XYZ file of C-alpha atoms in Angstrom:
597
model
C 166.443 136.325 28.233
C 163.298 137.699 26.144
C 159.979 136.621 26.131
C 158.585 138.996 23.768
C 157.794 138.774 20.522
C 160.978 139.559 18.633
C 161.358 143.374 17.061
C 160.803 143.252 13.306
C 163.346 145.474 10.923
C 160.789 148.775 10.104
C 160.059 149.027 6.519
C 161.804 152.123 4.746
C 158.777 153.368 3.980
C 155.211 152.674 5.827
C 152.604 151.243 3.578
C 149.485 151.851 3.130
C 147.645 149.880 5.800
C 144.675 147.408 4.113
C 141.361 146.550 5.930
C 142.071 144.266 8.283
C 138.456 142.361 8.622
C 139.381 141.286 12.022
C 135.978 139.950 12.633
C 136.101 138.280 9.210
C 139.282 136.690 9.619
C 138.184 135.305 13.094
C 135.441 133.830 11.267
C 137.515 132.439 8.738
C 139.635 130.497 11.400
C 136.743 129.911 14.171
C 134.751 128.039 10.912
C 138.156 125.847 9.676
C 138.681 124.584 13.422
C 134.477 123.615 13.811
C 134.508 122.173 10.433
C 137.921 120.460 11.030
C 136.088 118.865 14.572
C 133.164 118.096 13.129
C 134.401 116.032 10.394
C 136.931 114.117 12.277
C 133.988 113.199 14.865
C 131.947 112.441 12.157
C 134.231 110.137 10.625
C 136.422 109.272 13.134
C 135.168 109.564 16.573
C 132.040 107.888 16.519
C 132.748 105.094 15.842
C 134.262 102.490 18.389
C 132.766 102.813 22.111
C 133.831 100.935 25.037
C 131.666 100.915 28.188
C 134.445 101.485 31.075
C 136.622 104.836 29.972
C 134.596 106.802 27.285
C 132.112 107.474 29.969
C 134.233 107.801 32.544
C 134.639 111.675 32.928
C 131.229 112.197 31.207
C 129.630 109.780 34.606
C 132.226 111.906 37.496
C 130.576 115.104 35.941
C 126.930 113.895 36.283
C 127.478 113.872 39.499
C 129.085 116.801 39.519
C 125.988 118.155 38.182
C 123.464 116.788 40.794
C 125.260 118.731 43.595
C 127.854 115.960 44.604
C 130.888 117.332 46.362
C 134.299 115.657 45.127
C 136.277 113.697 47.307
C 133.339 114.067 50.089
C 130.794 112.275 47.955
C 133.146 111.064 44.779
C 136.359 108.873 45.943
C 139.137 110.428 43.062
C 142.790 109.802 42.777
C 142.831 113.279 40.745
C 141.149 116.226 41.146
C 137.620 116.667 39.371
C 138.265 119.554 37.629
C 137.751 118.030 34.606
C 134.370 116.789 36.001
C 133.630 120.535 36.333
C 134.543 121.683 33.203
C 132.680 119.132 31.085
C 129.475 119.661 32.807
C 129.303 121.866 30.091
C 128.801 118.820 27.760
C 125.485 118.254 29.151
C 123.841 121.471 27.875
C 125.522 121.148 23.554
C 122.328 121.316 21.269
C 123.562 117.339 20.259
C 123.446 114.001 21.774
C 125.489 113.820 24.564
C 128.354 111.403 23.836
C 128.846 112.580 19.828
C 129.385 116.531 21.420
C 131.026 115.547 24.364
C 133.622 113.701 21.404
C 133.000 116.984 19.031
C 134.159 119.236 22.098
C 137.174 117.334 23.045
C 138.747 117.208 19.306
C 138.017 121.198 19.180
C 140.185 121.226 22.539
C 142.771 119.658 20.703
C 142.797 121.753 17.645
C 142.543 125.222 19.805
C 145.491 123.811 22.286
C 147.463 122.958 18.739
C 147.002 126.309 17.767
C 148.230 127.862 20.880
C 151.387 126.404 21.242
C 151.598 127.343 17.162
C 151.262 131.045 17.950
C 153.464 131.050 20.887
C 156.391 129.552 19.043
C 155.840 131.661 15.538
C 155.405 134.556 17.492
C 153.279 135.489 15.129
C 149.351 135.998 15.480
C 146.871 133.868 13.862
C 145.606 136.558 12.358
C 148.745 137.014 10.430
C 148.975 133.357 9.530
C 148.797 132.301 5.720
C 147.006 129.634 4.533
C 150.453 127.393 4.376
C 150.546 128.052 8.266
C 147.112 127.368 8.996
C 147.232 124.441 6.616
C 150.460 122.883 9.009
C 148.961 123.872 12.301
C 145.776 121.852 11.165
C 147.878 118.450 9.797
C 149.121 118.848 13.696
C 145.887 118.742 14.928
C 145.142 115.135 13.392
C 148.313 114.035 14.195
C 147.928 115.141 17.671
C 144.802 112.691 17.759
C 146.460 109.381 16.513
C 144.809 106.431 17.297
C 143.365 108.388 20.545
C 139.609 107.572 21.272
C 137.859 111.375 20.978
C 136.477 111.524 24.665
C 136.317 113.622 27.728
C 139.442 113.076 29.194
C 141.681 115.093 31.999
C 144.918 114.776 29.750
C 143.053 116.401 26.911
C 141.950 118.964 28.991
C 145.576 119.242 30.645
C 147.134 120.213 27.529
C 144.718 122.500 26.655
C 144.162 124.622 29.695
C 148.169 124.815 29.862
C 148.905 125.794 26.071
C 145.845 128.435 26.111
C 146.745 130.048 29.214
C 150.261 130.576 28.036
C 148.727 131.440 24.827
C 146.443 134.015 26.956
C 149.081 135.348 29.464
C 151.835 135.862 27.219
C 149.409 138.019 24.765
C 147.939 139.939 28.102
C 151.794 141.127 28.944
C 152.579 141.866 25.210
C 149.607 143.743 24.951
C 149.617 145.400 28.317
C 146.028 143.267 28.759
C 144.974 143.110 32.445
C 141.865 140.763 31.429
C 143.901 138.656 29.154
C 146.787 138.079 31.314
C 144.665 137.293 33.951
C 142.524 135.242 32.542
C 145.868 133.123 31.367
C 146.686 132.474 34.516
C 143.194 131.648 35.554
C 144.011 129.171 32.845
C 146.938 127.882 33.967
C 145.858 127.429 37.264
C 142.373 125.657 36.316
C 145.016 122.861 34.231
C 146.499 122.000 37.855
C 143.074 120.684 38.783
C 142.629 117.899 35.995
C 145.498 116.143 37.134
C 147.954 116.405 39.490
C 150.914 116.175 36.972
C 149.894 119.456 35.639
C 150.747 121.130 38.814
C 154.139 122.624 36.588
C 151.502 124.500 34.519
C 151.283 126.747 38.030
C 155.096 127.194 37.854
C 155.485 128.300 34.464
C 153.034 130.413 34.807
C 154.544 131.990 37.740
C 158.366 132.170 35.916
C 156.379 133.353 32.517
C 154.870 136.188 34.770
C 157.622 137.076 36.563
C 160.761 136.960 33.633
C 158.668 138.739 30.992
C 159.900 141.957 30.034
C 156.660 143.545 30.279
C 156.986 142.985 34.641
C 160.407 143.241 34.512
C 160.075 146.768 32.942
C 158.104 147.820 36.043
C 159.683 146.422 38.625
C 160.569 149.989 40.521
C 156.999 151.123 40.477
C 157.068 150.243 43.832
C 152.853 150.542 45.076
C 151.016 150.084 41.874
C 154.017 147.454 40.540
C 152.948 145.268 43.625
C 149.166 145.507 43.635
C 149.499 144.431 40.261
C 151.743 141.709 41.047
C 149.452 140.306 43.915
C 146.068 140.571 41.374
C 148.166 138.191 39.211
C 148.945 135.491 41.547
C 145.418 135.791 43.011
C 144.239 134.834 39.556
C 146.638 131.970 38.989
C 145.605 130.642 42.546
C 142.147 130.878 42.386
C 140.711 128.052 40.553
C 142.610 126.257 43.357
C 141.226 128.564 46.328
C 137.887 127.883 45.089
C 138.294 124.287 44.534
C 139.622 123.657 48.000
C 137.041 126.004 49.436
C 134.459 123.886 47.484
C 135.597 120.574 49.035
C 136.349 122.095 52.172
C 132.503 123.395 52.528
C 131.378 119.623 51.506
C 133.314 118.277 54.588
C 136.455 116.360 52.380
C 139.204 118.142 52.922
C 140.714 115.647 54.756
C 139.375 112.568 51.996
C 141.062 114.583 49.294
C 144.604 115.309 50.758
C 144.641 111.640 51.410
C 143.008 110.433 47.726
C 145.128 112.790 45.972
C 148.573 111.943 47.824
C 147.650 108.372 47.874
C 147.978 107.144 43.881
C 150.913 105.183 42.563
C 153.437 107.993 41.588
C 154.621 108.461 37.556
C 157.807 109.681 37.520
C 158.175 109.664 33.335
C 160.883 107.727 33.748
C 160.130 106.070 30.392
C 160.084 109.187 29.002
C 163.399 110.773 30.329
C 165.215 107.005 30.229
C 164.287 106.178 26.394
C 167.171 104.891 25.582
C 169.233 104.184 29.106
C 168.393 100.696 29.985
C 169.130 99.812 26.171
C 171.187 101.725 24.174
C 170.452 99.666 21.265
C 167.414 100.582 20.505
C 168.845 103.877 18.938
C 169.290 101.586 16.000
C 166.120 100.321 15.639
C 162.996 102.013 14.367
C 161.353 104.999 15.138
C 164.505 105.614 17.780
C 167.156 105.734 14.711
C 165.732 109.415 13.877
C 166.426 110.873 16.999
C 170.422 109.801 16.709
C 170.021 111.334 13.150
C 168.487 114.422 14.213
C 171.133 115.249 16.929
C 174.161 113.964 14.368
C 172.468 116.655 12.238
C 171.899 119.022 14.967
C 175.711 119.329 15.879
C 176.740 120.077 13.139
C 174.052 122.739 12.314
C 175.601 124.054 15.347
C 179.125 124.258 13.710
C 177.931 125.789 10.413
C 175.980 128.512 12.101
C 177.359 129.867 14.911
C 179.888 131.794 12.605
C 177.740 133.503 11.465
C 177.699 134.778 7.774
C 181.627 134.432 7.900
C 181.310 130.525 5.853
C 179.552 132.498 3.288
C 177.599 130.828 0.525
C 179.143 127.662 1.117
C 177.463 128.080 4.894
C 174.208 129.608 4.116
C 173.850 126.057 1.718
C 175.095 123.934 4.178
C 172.969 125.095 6.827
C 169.649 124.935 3.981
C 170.886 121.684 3.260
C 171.433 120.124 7.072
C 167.998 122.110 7.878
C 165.830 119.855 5.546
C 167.837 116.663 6.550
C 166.670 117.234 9.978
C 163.327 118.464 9.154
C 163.472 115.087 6.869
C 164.139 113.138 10.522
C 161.170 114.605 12.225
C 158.712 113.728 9.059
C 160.554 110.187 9.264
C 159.821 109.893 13.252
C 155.831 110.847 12.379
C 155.921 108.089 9.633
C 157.835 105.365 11.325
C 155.642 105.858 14.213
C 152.797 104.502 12.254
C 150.455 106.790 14.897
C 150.692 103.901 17.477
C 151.096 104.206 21.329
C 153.836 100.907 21.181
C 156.165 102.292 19.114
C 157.511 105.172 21.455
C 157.152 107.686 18.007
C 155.921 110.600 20.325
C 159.170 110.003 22.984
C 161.538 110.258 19.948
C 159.606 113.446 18.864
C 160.130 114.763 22.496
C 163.714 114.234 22.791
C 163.799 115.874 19.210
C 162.599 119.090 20.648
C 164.365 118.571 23.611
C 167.573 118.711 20.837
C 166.306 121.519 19.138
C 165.916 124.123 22.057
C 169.022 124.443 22.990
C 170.392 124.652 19.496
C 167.995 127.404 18.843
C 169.396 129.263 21.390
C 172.602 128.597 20.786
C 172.404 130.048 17.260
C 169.358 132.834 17.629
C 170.946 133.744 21.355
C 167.370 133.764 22.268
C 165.541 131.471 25.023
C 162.976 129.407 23.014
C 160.495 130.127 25.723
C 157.688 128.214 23.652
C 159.846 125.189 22.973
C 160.401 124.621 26.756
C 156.572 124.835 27.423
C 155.667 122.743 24.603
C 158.624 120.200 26.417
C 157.533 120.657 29.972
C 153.538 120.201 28.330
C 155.012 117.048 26.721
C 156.328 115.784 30.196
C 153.420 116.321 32.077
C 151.307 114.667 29.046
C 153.625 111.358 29.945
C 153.142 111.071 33.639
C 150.336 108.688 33.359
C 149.318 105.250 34.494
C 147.889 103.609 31.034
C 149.921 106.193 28.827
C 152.862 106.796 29.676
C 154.080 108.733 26.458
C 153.268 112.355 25.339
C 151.083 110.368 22.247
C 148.639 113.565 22.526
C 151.038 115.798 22.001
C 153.072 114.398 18.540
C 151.844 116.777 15.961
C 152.293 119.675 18.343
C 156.044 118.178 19.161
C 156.710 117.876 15.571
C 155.396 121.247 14.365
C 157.336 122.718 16.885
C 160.812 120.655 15.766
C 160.182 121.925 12.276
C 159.550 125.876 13.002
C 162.840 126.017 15.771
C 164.640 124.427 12.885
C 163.071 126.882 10.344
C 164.496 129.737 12.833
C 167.690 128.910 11.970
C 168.285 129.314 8.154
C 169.925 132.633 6.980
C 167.670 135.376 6.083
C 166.390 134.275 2.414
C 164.424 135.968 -0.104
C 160.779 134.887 -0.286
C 160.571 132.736 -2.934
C 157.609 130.992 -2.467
C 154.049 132.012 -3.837
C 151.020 131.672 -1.291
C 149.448 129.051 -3.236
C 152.757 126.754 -3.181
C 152.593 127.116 0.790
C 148.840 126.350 0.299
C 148.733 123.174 -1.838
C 151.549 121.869 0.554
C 149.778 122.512 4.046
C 146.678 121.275 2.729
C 148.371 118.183 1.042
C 149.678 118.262 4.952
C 146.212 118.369 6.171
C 144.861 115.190 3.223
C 147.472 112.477 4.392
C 147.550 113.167 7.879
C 143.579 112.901 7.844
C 143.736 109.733 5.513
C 146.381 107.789 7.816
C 144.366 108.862 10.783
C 141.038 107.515 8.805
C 142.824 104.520 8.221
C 144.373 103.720 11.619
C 141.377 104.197 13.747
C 139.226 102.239 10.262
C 141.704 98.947 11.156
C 140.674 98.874 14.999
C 138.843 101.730 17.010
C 140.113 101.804 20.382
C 139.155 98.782 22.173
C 136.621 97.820 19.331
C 136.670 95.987 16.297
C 137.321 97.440 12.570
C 135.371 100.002 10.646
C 133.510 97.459 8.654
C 132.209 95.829 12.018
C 130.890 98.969 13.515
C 127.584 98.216 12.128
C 125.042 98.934 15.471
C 124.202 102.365 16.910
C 123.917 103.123 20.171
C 120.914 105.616 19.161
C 119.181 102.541 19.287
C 119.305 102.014 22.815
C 120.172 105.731 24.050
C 119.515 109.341 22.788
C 121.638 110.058 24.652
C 124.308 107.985 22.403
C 122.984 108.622 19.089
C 125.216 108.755 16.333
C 127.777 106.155 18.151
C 128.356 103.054 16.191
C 130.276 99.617 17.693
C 130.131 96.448 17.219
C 127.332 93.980 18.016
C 128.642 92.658 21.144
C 128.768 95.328 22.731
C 125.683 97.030 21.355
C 124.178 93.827 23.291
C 125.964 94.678 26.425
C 124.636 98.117 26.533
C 121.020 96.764 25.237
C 120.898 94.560 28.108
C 121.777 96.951 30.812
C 118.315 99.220 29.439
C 116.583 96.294 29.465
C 117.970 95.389 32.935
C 116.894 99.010 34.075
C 113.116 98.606 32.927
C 112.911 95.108 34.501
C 114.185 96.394 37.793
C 113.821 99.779 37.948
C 115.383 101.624 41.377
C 116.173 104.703 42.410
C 119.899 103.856 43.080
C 121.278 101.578 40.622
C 125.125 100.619 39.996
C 126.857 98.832 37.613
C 130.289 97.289 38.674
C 133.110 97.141 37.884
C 133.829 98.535 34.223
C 130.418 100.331 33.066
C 131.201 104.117 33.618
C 129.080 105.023 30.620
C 125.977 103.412 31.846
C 125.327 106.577 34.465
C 124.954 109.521 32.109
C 123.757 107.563 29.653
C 120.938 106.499 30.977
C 120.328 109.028 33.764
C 121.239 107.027 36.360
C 122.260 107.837 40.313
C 124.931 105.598 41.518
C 125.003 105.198 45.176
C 128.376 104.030 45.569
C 130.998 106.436 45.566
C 133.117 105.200 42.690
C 132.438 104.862 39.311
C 135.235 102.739 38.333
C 136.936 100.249 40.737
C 140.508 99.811 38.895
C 143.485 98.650 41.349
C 144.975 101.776 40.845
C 141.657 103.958 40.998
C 141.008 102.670 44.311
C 142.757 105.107 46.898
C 142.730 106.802 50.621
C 139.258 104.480 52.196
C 137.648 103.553 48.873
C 137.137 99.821 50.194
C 135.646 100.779 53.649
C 133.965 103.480 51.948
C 131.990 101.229 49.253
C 131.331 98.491 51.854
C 129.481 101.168 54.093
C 127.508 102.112 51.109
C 126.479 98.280 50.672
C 124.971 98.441 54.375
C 122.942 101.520 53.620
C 121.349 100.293 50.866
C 120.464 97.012 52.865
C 118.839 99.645 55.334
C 117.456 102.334 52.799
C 115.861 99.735 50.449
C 115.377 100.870 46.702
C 118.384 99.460 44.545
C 119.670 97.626 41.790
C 123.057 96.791 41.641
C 124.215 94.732 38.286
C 127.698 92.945 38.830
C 129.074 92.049 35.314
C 130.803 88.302 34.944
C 132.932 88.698 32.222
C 135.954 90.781 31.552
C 134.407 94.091 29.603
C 137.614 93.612 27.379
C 135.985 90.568 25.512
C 133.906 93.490 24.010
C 136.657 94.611 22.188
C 136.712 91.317 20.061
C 133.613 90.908 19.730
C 133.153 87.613 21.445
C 129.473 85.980 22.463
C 127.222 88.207 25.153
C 125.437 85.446 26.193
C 121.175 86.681 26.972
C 120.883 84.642 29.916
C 122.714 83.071 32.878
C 122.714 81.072 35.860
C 122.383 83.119 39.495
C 125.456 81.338 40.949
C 127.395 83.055 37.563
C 130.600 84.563 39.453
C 131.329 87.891 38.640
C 134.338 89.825 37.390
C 136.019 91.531 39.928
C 139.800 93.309 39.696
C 140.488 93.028 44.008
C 137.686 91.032 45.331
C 135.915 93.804 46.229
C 133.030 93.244 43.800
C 132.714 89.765 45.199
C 132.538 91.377 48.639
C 130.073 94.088 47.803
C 127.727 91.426 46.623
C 127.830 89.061 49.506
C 127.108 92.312 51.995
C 123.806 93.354 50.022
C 120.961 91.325 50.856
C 118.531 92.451 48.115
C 116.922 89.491 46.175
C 119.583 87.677 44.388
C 118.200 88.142 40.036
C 119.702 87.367 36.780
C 119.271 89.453 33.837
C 120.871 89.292 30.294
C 124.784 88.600 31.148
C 124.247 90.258 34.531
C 123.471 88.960 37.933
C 122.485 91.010 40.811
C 121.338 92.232 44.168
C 117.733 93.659 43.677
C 115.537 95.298 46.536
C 113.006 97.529 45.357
């Protein structure tokens, strides 16, 4: 089994080498990924906002930045490590919500580009403008219909398909700092989310089964103080993040918040088609029974070899673009919609394609089976459940292991023909993404009816546009703020955004009461913090009284209610939390409150 790049035949004769420009050619490709980001953010990403997830992350790592310690001070069914790592969010020279958006689609293009390189085995450096073209048509279609926010599956996928990137270029190369700092990587990506604890294993089997270790396996001292650096680097993001919460006294909070979630299992993922068989005839399923139809007898035509002779080689050209024709098909019927189960087909496409690749090449696709395991962990979510984030990387990666398995063929076409089709790639993928998030932003209204920016209301939210209810919501809550200003104000249950935005220190220990947020003592936990604040004085705690998902059609925010308004509450904990305070009972905008300044 080989993990290295495979040998290329040596030229008869060694040309003369050109100037290779590396800086210039980093340039080149550091400028298309920026530009690519900053256009899709500008067109795409600001507009639509909804109050309770797209400031979810940004609100854990504000606290995060004033010294809070997680799971001591911050109740979290996950680890914060994505809290960590966008604290660096705070300090972009733009308003804090548009580069916080701008940073998570250049995740996604650099994790795109990662798994790209990894499965070409070929540098970036060394890519065309066909390739780069492809790998940046990915890129949009790895965004969909995602909202571009700070969020720990985004941040997942990244951390895992640039520390492969990073490790498996250190042991190439021979790289001590690159390898290392792979694993560093890979071991960070564990600390988003607990389902990307596999990103620790693979890079312990990557490590371990490369050629490169395997080679020096008998040099017995220096072999094994090499060996030990390496796994020191892969575990300490998690040393230093246990060390961290240890220090802060919540050791014992996290190992019960983090082993006290509702499991995933990706059993949607891994049953597609087991509790109904049927639905390999209906769309976008039908592709995948296509592709593996196809895929057998690829299998046939090219394990013999070159004996079939031209009658093979055409066959196998021919079944080749039929399946590449089925992955294309999958993208399309998929219509870049989280329903449809599109990125599940594309999975269990690649998860066809692997084994026929090795099959044929008599090669491990090493790349494929991170870019599947990548895709599993992607599905093992609560909301998500679907590697939707990971589509244009699944189907890039279904179209190259297919591409591996033509007979050699002379290179017919020009640059500019791999050109005008990667960046005919790049137009429709961007126009269909345009379009999709143009018809309904996530959880806000169409593109027409974005006419209100946040700017308005927050620097800190310039550029944002959404819809006028919900530019009212947020109004209110500054207006709220000015009218009753505390030191420690909350906003419960669904306002996550309000924090950052508006610099804002919530006493309570969770952001975001959801049923399935609320783990280990979150209940006793928030209830204590009520009974402080009776004794401390010097709060303002807003309780909201309609369901934040009215926003998202745009229904009436009315500017004033009764005190006796209920309020929305998920578990009755809400309710609870405002009969313990015993602040001065206030109404403001669609609000009512506890008050005691």
């Amino acid at each position: 089994m080989d993990v290295a790049s495979p040998t290329r035949a040596a030229a008869p004769e060694p040309r003369p080498a050109k100037p290779a420009r590396p800086l210039l050619r980093w340039g080149v490709h550091a400028g298309w990924v920026v530009l690519l980001a900053l256009a899709t953010e500008l067109r795409v990403g600001r507009f639509g906002f909804h109050p309770s997830d797209q400031g979810f992350i940004l609100a854990q790592a504000w606290r995060v930045l004033h010294g809070e310690v997680p799971h001591a001070d911050i109740i979290s069914a996950r680890p914060l490590g994505s809290a960590v790592l966008h604290v660096v969010d705070y300090a972009l020279p733009m308003p804090l919500f548009f580069g916080s958006s701008f940073l998570s689609m250049i995740e996604i293009i650099v994790a795109t580009i990662a798994f790209a390189t990894l499965v070409t085995r070929r540098r970036v450096l060394d890519w065309g403008p066909g390739m780069t073209a492809m790998v940046a048509a990915a890129s949009l279609i790895n965004l969909n219909a995602f909202p571009l926010m700070a969020w720990h599956t985004v941040d997942g996928i990244a951390l895992t398909a640039c520390g492969a990137w990073a490790l498996d270029a250190g042991l190439g190369g021979d790289r001590a700092l690159a390898r290392r700092g792979g694993l560093v990587l890979l071991g960070c990506a564990v600390f988003v989310k607990q389902s990307f604890a596999l990103a620790a294993v693979i890079g312990v089997l990557w490590l371990l089964l490369h050629p490169a270790t395997r080679a020096g396996a008998l040099r017995t001292a220096r072999w094994w103080r090499r060996l030990v650096l390496d796994l020191l680097s892969l575990g300490a993001p998690g040393l230093a993040y246990v060390a961290w919460v240890s220090l802060g006294g919540g050791f014992a909070e996290m190992v019960e918040q983090l082993t006290g979630g509702v499991p995933a299992y990706g059993q949607r993922l891994l049953g597609l088609w087991l509790e109904d068989p049927e639905v390999l005839t209906r769309a976008p399923m039908r592709e995948l029974g296509f592709f593996a139809a196809i895929a057998v007898v690829l299998l046939a035509v090219r394990l013999p070899g070159d004996r079939l002779g031209a009658a093979g080689r055409a066959a196998s050209w021919v079944l080749v673009l039929a399946g590449a024709a089925a992955v294309v098909w999958t993208v399309v019927d998929g219509r870049f919609t989280g329903s449809s189960r599109w990125a599940d087909v594309l999975w269990w496409i690649v998860a066809v394609s692997v084994p026929v690749n090795a099959a044929v090449t008599r090669k491990v696709p090493w790349a494929g089976l991170l870019v599947l395991a990548t895709g599993f962990m992607t599905s093992l979510s609560w909301g998500n459940d679907t590697p939707t984030l990971l589509t244009g990387t699944l189907a890039l990666t279904a179209l190259l292991l297919l591409s591996h398995l033509v007979p050699p063929r002379p290179r017919l076409a020009r640059r500019w023909v791999t050109a005008t089709a990667g960046l005919t790639a790049v137009a429709v993928c961007g126009w269909v993404v345009v379009a999709r998030h143009d018809q309904a932003a996530y959880l806000d209204l169409g593109h027409d009816r974005l006419t209100a920016d946040l700017g308005d209301v927050s620097p800190k939210m310039a550029g944002i546009r959404t819809n006028p209810s919900t530019f009212t919501f947020v109004r209110q809550i500054r207006d709220c703020l000015a009218q009753f200003p505390a030191a420690k104000t909350a906003i419960l249950p669904d306002s996550t955004f309000a924090y950052p935005a508006f610099g804002l220190r919530n006493p309570f220990p969770l952001e975001w009461p959801l049923p399935l947020e609320i783990v280990g003592d979150a209940p006793e936990r928030m209830l204590a913090k009520a009974d402080d604040l009776n004794r401390d004085g010097g709060y303002l705690v807003l309780f909201e009284t309609d369901s934040i998902r009215m926003l998202a059609t745009g229904g009436p925010v009315p500017e004033s209610i009764p005190v006796d308004t209920p309020v929305f509450d998920y578990l009755g904990l809400e309710k609870a939390i405002q009969a313990r305070l015993t602040g001065r009972a206030i109404t403001c905008g669609s609000f009512v409150g506890k008050y005691a300044p």
